[in-house]
Structures are given as structure tokens and as C-alpha cells.
mmCIF file with all atom_site columns, C-alpha atoms in Angstrom:
data_model
loop_
_atom_site.group_PDB
_atom_site.id
_atom_site.type_symbol
_atom_site.label_atom_id
_atom_site.label_alt_id
_atom_site.label_comp_id
_atom_site.label_asym_id
_atom_site.label_entity_id
_atom_site.label_seq_id
_atom_site.pdbx_PDB_ins_code
_atom_site.Cartn_x
_atom_site.Cartn_y
_atom_site.Cartn_z
_atom_site.occupancy
_atom_site.B_iso_or_equiv
_atom_site.pdbx_formal_charge
_atom_site.auth_seq_id
_atom_site.auth_comp_id
_atom_site.auth_asym_id
_atom_site.auth_atom_id
_atom_site.pdbx_PDB_model_num
ATOM 1   C CA . UNK A 1 1   ? 16.155  254.939 113.459 1.00 60.00 ? 146 UNK A CA 1
ATOM 2   C CA . UNK A 1 2   ? 12.586  255.607 113.210 1.00 69.00 ? 147 UNK A CA 1
ATOM 3   C CA . UNK A 1 3   ? 10.158  252.627 112.642 1.00 90.00 ? 148 UNK A CA 1
ATOM 4   C CA . UNK A 1 4   ? 6.812   253.465 110.854 1.00 94.00 ? 149 UNK A CA 1
ATOM 5   C CA . UNK A 1 5   ? 3.365   252.096 111.593 1.00 92.00 ? 150 UNK A CA 1
ATOM 6   C CA . UNK A 1 6   ? 0.929   251.870 108.749 1.00 94.00 ? 151 UNK A CA 1
ATOM 7   C CA . UNK A 1 7   ? -2.369  253.170 109.967 1.00 94.00 ? 152 UNK A CA 1
ATOM 8   C CA . UNK A 1 8   ? -4.351  253.274 106.734 1.00 95.00 ? 153 UNK A CA 1
ATOM 9   C CA . UNK A 1 9   ? -4.974  254.654 103.369 1.00 97.00 ? 154 UNK A CA 1
ATOM 10  C CA . UNK A 1 10  ? -4.667  258.292 102.485 1.00 98.00 ? 155 UNK A CA 1
ATOM 11  C CA . UNK A 1 11  ? -8.275  258.133 101.332 1.00 97.00 ? 156 UNK A CA 1
ATOM 12  C CA . UNK A 1 12  ? -9.390  257.098 104.761 1.00 97.00 ? 157 UNK A CA 1
ATOM 13  C CA . UNK A 1 13  ? -9.003  260.693 105.870 1.00 98.00 ? 158 UNK A CA 1
ATOM 14  C CA . UNK A 1 14  ? -11.546 263.177 104.546 1.00 97.00 ? 159 UNK A CA 1
ATOM 15  C CA . UNK A 1 15  ? -10.535 266.388 103.116 1.00 97.00 ? 160 UNK A CA 1
ATOM 16  C CA . UNK A 1 16  ? -11.058 269.128 105.848 1.00 97.00 ? 161 UNK A CA 1
ATOM 17  C CA . UNK A 1 17  ? -11.480 266.356 108.375 1.00 97.00 ? 162 UNK A CA 1
ATOM 18  C CA . UNK A 1 18  ? -9.735  263.934 110.411 1.00 97.00 ? 163 UNK A CA 1
ATOM 19  C CA . UNK A 1 19  ? -9.464  260.273 111.524 1.00 97.00 ? 164 UNK A CA 1
ATOM 20  C CA . UNK A 1 20  ? -8.705  259.036 115.086 1.00 96.00 ? 165 UNK A CA 1
ATOM 21  C CA . UNK A 1 21  ? -6.083  256.388 115.622 1.00 93.00 ? 166 UNK A CA 1
ATOM 22  C CA . UNK A 1 22  ? -5.824  254.661 119.015 1.00 89.00 ? 167 UNK A CA 1
ATOM 23  C CA . UNK A 1 23  ? -2.299  254.596 120.447 1.00 83.00 ? 168 UNK A CA 1
ATOM 24  C CA . UNK A 1 24  ? -0.620  253.992 123.793 1.00 78.00 ? 169 UNK A CA 1
ATOM 25  C CA . UNK A 1 25  ? -1.227  256.790 126.184 1.00 78.00 ? 170 UNK A CA 1
ATOM 26  C CA . UNK A 1 26  ? -3.750  258.724 123.995 1.00 84.00 ? 171 UNK A CA 1
ATOM 27  C CA . UNK A 1 27  ? -5.534  258.960 120.739 1.00 92.00 ? 172 UNK A CA 1
ATOM 28  C CA . UNK A 1 28  ? -3.853  260.502 117.618 1.00 95.00 ? 173 UNK A CA 1
ATOM 29  C CA . UNK A 1 29  ? -5.771  262.651 115.242 1.00 97.00 ? 174 UNK A CA 1
ATOM 30  C CA . UNK A 1 30  ? -4.623  262.477 111.539 1.00 98.00 ? 175 UNK A CA 1
ATOM 31  C CA . UNK A 1 31  ? -5.862  265.623 109.595 1.00 98.00 ? 176 UNK A CA 1
ATOM 32  C CA . UNK A 1 32  ? -6.209  266.362 105.919 1.00 98.00 ? 177 UNK A CA 1
ATOM 33  C CA . UNK A 1 33  ? -6.074  269.971 104.749 1.00 98.00 ? 178 UNK A CA 1
ATOM 34  C CA . UNK A 1 34  ? -7.918  271.162 101.629 1.00 97.00 ? 179 UNK A CA 1
ATOM 35  C CA . UNK A 1 35  ? -4.645  270.952 99.666  1.00 98.00 ? 180 UNK A CA 1
ATOM 36  C CA . UNK A 1 36  ? -4.307  267.236 100.596 1.00 97.00 ? 181 UNK A CA 1
ATOM 37  C CA . UNK A 1 37  ? -1.573  267.674 103.132 1.00 98.00 ? 182 UNK A CA 1
ATOM 38  C CA . UNK A 1 38  ? -1.678  265.216 106.047 1.00 98.00 ? 183 UNK A CA 1
ATOM 39  C CA . UNK A 1 39  ? -0.777  266.009 109.587 1.00 98.00 ? 184 UNK A CA 1
ATOM 40  C CA . UNK A 1 40  ? -0.887  264.057 112.956 1.00 97.00 ? 185 UNK A CA 1
ATOM 41  C CA . UNK A 1 41  ? -1.347  265.453 116.410 1.00 96.00 ? 186 UNK A CA 1
ATOM 42  C CA . UNK A 1 42  ? -2.225  264.124 119.766 1.00 94.00 ? 187 UNK A CA 1
ATOM 43  C CA . UNK A 1 43  ? -5.994  264.362 119.883 1.00 96.00 ? 188 UNK A CA 1
ATOM 44  C CA . UNK A 1 44  ? -6.025  266.738 122.819 1.00 94.00 ? 189 UNK A CA 1
ATOM 45  C CA . UNK A 1 45  ? -6.060  270.609 122.829 1.00 93.00 ? 190 UNK A CA 1
ATOM 46  C CA . UNK A 1 46  ? -3.293  271.906 125.075 1.00 90.00 ? 191 UNK A CA 1
ATOM 47  C CA . UNK A 1 47  ? -5.810  274.323 126.658 1.00 91.00 ? 192 UNK A CA 1
ATOM 48  C CA . UNK A 1 48  ? -8.449  272.010 128.250 1.00 88.00 ? 193 UNK A CA 1
ATOM 49  C CA . UNK A 1 49  ? -7.861  268.690 126.551 1.00 87.00 ? 194 UNK A CA 1
ATOM 50  C CA . UNK A 1 50  ? -10.638 269.071 124.034 1.00 91.00 ? 195 UNK A CA 1
ATOM 51  C CA . UNK A 1 51  ? -10.674 266.606 121.096 1.00 96.00 ? 196 UNK A CA 1
ATOM 52  C CA . UNK A 1 52  ? -9.018  268.245 118.251 1.00 97.00 ? 197 UNK A CA 1
ATOM 53  C CA . UNK A 1 53  ? -10.274 265.577 115.804 1.00 97.00 ? 198 UNK A CA 1
ATOM 54  C CA . UNK A 1 54  ? -13.735 267.136 116.262 1.00 97.00 ? 199 UNK A CA 1
ATOM 55  C CA . UNK A 1 55  ? -12.630 270.565 115.377 1.00 97.00 ? 200 UNK A CA 1
ATOM 56  C CA . UNK A 1 56  ? -12.829 272.571 112.134 1.00 97.00 ? 201 UNK A CA 1
ATOM 57  C CA . UNK A 1 57  ? -9.897  272.211 109.810 1.00 98.00 ? 202 UNK A CA 1
ATOM 58  C CA . UNK A 1 58  ? -8.917  275.511 107.985 1.00 97.00 ? 203 UNK A CA 1
ATOM 59  C CA . UNK A 1 59  ? -5.710  276.075 106.096 1.00 97.00 ? 204 UNK A CA 1
ATOM 60  C CA . UNK A 1 60  ? -3.089  274.140 107.962 1.00 98.00 ? 205 UNK A CA 1
ATOM 61  C CA . UNK A 1 61  ? -4.801  274.670 111.249 1.00 98.00 ? 206 UNK A CA 1
ATOM 62  C CA . UNK A 1 62  ? -7.600  273.255 113.402 1.00 98.00 ? 207 UNK A CA 1
ATOM 63  C CA . UNK A 1 63  ? -9.961  275.082 115.799 1.00 97.00 ? 208 UNK A CA 1
ATOM 64  C CA . UNK A 1 64  ? -10.685 273.265 119.035 1.00 95.00 ? 209 UNK A CA 1
ATOM 65  C CA . UNK A 1 65  ? -14.400 272.524 119.359 1.00 93.00 ? 210 UNK A CA 1
ATOM 66  C CA . UNK A 1 66  ? -14.559 273.565 123.034 1.00 91.00 ? 211 UNK A CA 1
ATOM 67  C CA . UNK A 1 67  ? -12.975 277.001 123.474 1.00 92.00 ? 212 UNK A CA 1
ATOM 68  C CA . UNK A 1 68  ? -12.059 277.974 119.826 1.00 93.00 ? 213 UNK A CA 1
ATOM 69  C CA . UNK A 1 69  ? -8.288  277.698 120.274 1.00 94.00 ? 214 UNK A CA 1
ATOM 70  C CA . UNK A 1 70  ? -6.471  277.638 116.836 1.00 97.00 ? 215 UNK A CA 1
ATOM 71  C CA . UNK A 1 71  ? -3.765  274.950 116.715 1.00 97.00 ? 216 UNK A CA 1
ATOM 72  C CA . UNK A 1 72  ? -1.199  274.702 113.795 1.00 97.00 ? 217 UNK A CA 1
ATOM 73  C CA . UNK A 1 73  ? -1.211  271.359 112.156 1.00 98.00 ? 218 UNK A CA 1
ATOM 74  C CA . UNK A 1 74  ? 2.269   271.846 111.037 1.00 97.00 ? 219 UNK A CA 1
ATOM 75  C CA . UNK A 1 75  ? 3.795   272.545 114.533 1.00 96.00 ? 220 UNK A CA 1
ATOM 76  C CA . UNK A 1 76  ? 1.070   271.673 116.955 1.00 95.00 ? 221 UNK A CA 1
ATOM 77  C CA . UNK A 1 77  ? 1.601   275.251 118.603 1.00 96.00 ? 222 UNK A CA 1
ATOM 78  C CA . UNK A 1 78  ? -1.434  277.267 119.619 1.00 95.00 ? 223 UNK A CA 1
ATOM 79  C CA . UNK A 1 79  ? -1.756  280.410 117.502 1.00 94.00 ? 224 UNK A CA 1
ATOM 80  C CA . UNK A 1 80  ? -2.334  284.117 118.407 1.00 89.00 ? 225 UNK A CA 1
ATOM 81  C CA . UNK A 1 81  ? -2.289  284.998 122.027 1.00 85.00 ? 226 UNK A CA 1
ATOM 82  C CA . UNK A 1 82  ? -2.767  281.466 123.204 1.00 85.00 ? 227 UNK A CA 1
ATOM 83  C CA . UNK A 1 83  ? 0.035   279.347 124.407 1.00 91.00 ? 228 UNK A CA 1
ATOM 84  C CA . UNK A 1 84  ? 0.561   275.581 124.390 1.00 91.00 ? 229 UNK A CA 1
ATOM 85  C CA . UNK A 1 85  ? 1.260   272.809 122.155 1.00 92.00 ? 230 UNK A CA 1
ATOM 86  C CA . UNK A 1 86  ? -0.345  269.609 120.928 1.00 93.00 ? 231 UNK A CA 1
ATOM 87  C CA . UNK A 1 87  ? 2.092   266.942 120.597 1.00 91.00 ? 232 UNK A CA 1
ATOM 88  C CA . UNK A 1 88  ? 3.027   266.508 116.885 1.00 94.00 ? 233 UNK A CA 1
ATOM 89  C CA . UNK A 1 89  ? 3.569   262.926 115.532 1.00 94.00 ? 234 UNK A CA 1
ATOM 90  C CA . UNK A 1 90  ? 5.914   262.237 112.560 1.00 94.00 ? 235 UNK A CA 1
ATOM 91  C CA . UNK A 1 91  ? 3.937   261.216 109.494 1.00 96.00 ? 236 UNK A CA 1
ATOM 92  C CA . UNK A 1 92  ? 4.861   260.235 105.959 1.00 96.00 ? 237 UNK A CA 1
ATOM 93  C CA . UNK A 1 93  ? 2.953   258.788 102.945 1.00 97.00 ? 238 UNK A CA 1
ATOM 94  C CA . UNK A 1 94  ? 4.295   255.863 100.887 1.00 97.00 ? 239 UNK A CA 1
ATOM 95  C CA . UNK A 1 95  ? 2.244   254.376 98.044  1.00 97.00 ? 240 UNK A CA 1
ATOM 96  C CA . UNK A 1 96  ? -0.924  255.881 99.211  1.00 97.00 ? 241 UNK A CA 1
ATOM 97  C CA . UNK A 1 97  ? -0.593  254.554 102.858 1.00 97.00 ? 242 UNK A CA 1
ATOM 98  C CA . UNK A 1 98  ? -0.239  256.836 105.859 1.00 97.00 ? 243 UNK A CA 1
ATOM 99  C CA . UNK A 1 99  ? 2.682   255.863 108.174 1.00 96.00 ? 244 UNK A CA 1
ATOM 100 C CA . UNK A 1 100 ? 3.254   257.321 111.705 1.00 94.00 ? 245 UNK A CA 1
ATOM 101 C CA . UNK A 1 101 ? 6.623   257.322 113.476 1.00 91.00 ? 246 UNK A CA 1
ATOM 102 C CA . UNK A 1 102 ? 6.502   254.794 116.201 1.00 82.00 ? 247 UNK A CA 1
ATOM 103 C CA . UNK A 1 103 ? 9.412   256.074 118.310 1.00 71.00 ? 248 UNK A CA 1
ATOM 104 C CA . UNK A 1 104 ? 7.561   259.394 118.764 1.00 61.00 ? 249 UNK A CA 1
ATOM 105 C CA . UNK A 1 105 ? 4.522   257.578 119.857 1.00 61.00 ? 250 UNK A CA 1
ATOM 106 C CA . UNK A 1 106 ? 6.265   255.381 122.473 1.00 61.00 ? 251 UNK A CA 1
ATOM 107 C CA . UNK A 1 107 ? 8.358   258.357 123.802 1.00 55.00 ? 252 UNK A CA 1
ATOM 108 C CA . UNK A 1 108 ? 5.262   260.409 124.354 1.00 50.00 ? 253 UNK A CA 1
ATOM 109 C CA . UNK A 1 109 ? 3.221   257.459 125.924 1.00 51.00 ? 254 UNK A CA 1
ATOM 110 C CA . UNK A 1 110 ? 5.957   256.884 128.447 1.00 48.00 ? 255 UNK A CA 1
#
């Protein structure tokens, strides 16, 4: 059974932006698309480790600020001809609060 960690309010994440959450092993970037959908990925591009949280959010994707790789916020997969995956973290919203799946965080940090 997945336990959930409250990391803040939905309003803490700007539209077309992100918020960084420190976690064991590496930081997590929580993104908000223009339609209000929230996503959580490891804050590291699979290409060269660039900080995805500093990238441009467009649609349900983010462009890495270092080398312009486009990463799907829904799957973490690199788009187009690029290959690689940013680790996706389970996320849900309850009563305006953002919850991250702790079991995924711990398994990935190990």
C-alpha cells in the first residue's frame, strides 16, 4: 500500500512552472501545466542531468534548459528522436493539497 507525503498546496506551484521538493537521493520537480494538471518527476534530465525544474513547461511537457530535450510530464519519457526517461513520481491531489507517493520515492532513492 502506498503512503502519501503532503508537500504543499496546489497554489504553491505556479501555472506553467514548477516547485522543487527535496527528497532522499535527489530533488523532485512538481510541475503545473496551463490546464492545471500537476505532475512530479525527478528533477534531472535523462540526457545530462539538467534541472528540469528550470525548463519551460508547454502542454504536458517540459524542455530541459541545458540541451532542449523535451520530456513528457505524463510519462517522464524523452520525446522525438531522444531516448531516456526522467523518473516519474506518483502524485495525487486531496482537498487542495499535493501528495507524493512515498514508496516510489524510497525505491528510487535506494
